[in-house]
């Protein structure tokens, strides 16, 4: 592992390079060539495992150690061996013959299965508002169900599906060099499909081509036809009939009515029983974009990630046992922000940003909570199973002013693999760096200097904003360490000046209880969709995980006090009563530490030469979000309130852009960060929401109308920011 720059060199560069316009990064192309491989030793990280706490049976039964060794396959590489025939003519027509051999499972007895669903039976029996009642003839109801199903879907046409798969295969071979799929991930999905239960697939839609790429991949791997949903208002009757034969779903207009409407009750029940749909319309738009740019761009590689399947029934049974007491962000943090108390409540944060759609509101409150927490599990699995790309690593290095791109690129790739994340690239280091810079050439300036060195300068404005978007993909890999580093920064904020030397900061003793408190404060402040905490994981377990990560990466070292038991002595440790009641979390050696003994445990910042720069690197990973929050606090006395959420978000975004022009920090000039700040302030009780004819209106809460409390909020946020 390459060491980073010495602290004194970094301090000197910060003094001489005061703006991004004069900051140059040397690539070091004179270095000895080396290869970058996505392996640590013999194996590459296997990502996307399901939750062991909520779905232990699925975690064990749908995985085997040999799955990790299966490697990747190219799903668009069709050869003679993929067909039943052999010969010269077969090699010429292998794609067409392969498409003819695709298995299209028949769709039988759909009306009967729909009639047996509970929701449809409730409407027929009159137990739901607008139901038909017991006296209605069942034959008429069955015909009505068939009519609704005929509008929604049609039996797939095997010939059209095979013809479409052949045409799509030819198109994908022209667009992509290869479409990679991990055989082990696919084997887990096949094992889940063998149970005979329907598979519900949720996509994060990282590309506009997902709508046509995913159905093709699943069909080519023998999983049948994926039902996808289309908007009937965007298609002509002829196109609608064709798409139905290809597996399309068209939801009736009555399905979008409000839940209290008496019209379309049976339609909504049939729709809820018949679909788990995936949007496809954006795929057509992506195809048009690719065709318009045909010949101007080089073919690229793409990888499809499939997380480990799990049983939804098993999850619903086990997840309910992991629920504990929770409080809102306003109850947890507002008294601490305003200086009314210093103790962090011993409970979890309740923060749900899942959109409250009609089907979700139709569920009971307990089931709504179950669905919301299921979405957090799915989001965690999707992020953990996604590979880190070379553009994300390069953007991070450029944003944080690293000097030797070759050495630092290799170092950051290795650090990513060490944390259990997969990377989506490999090859010679020089070629990788050159290719990555060519992908970012619209956002950086490349300058050749003497002795073959290359100077790279990010472009101001949109260029820096785009690099910040790319670097955010690397944050999940270093999130625990980044939270810990910002918490340490907050703990030292009142003791040591931020611009003080590292040696002075390393003198300070940091108690474990103080570290726990700062980590908890930052955990409560950060949005849950950023932290990706599984709902079955307690905050105290995560605090210990953060502390362990800081020790493992060498930033913190234990300070042994005279007469105390060494931190490494775990022989006489016992489980404390405070830990036993925790609702979830695996019991490891680090978790079994007695919380009462933490009062006498202290740490110092390590004085190794690489630690100052690594500490600054971790802090800067969260800087865009935290600076956006701090500037949102500054904007409270300038914003025009009351206003709608969208209107106030536009006001705040314009303020972030104006501030970025003044300070040269464009990473936080992001509309998504503006919305995240507004939602966080609403949960914190800084902003309040009231209904109005124009929609929900935001206004400043009485507790934060004074400038003094607004200043307290801003200072609370800025303590975690490392300048």
XYZ file of C-alpha atoms in Angstrom, residues 21 43 99 101 192 232 243 257 305 310 324 360 438 442 631 653 675 679 686 717:
20
model
C -7.920 26.963 -10.638
C -10.855 -14.452 -4.356
C -33.479 -17.293 -29.627
C -34.726 -22.351 -28.210
C -34.874 -19.389 -5.171
C -51.461 3.188 -21.488
C -46.500 -4.973 -26.161
C -58.107 6.625 -8.288
C -25.695 -7.276 -10.306
C -34.586 -13.981 0.467
C -37.848 -1.412 19.647
C -49.029 1.884 0.993
C -10.674 9.963 -21.193
C -15.505 16.748 -20.479
C -25.506 26.560 4.379
C -30.582 25.535 -4.447
C -34.059 18.566 -0.736
C -36.394 17.069 4.832
C -36.648 23.580 12.291
C -23.478 21.135 12.037
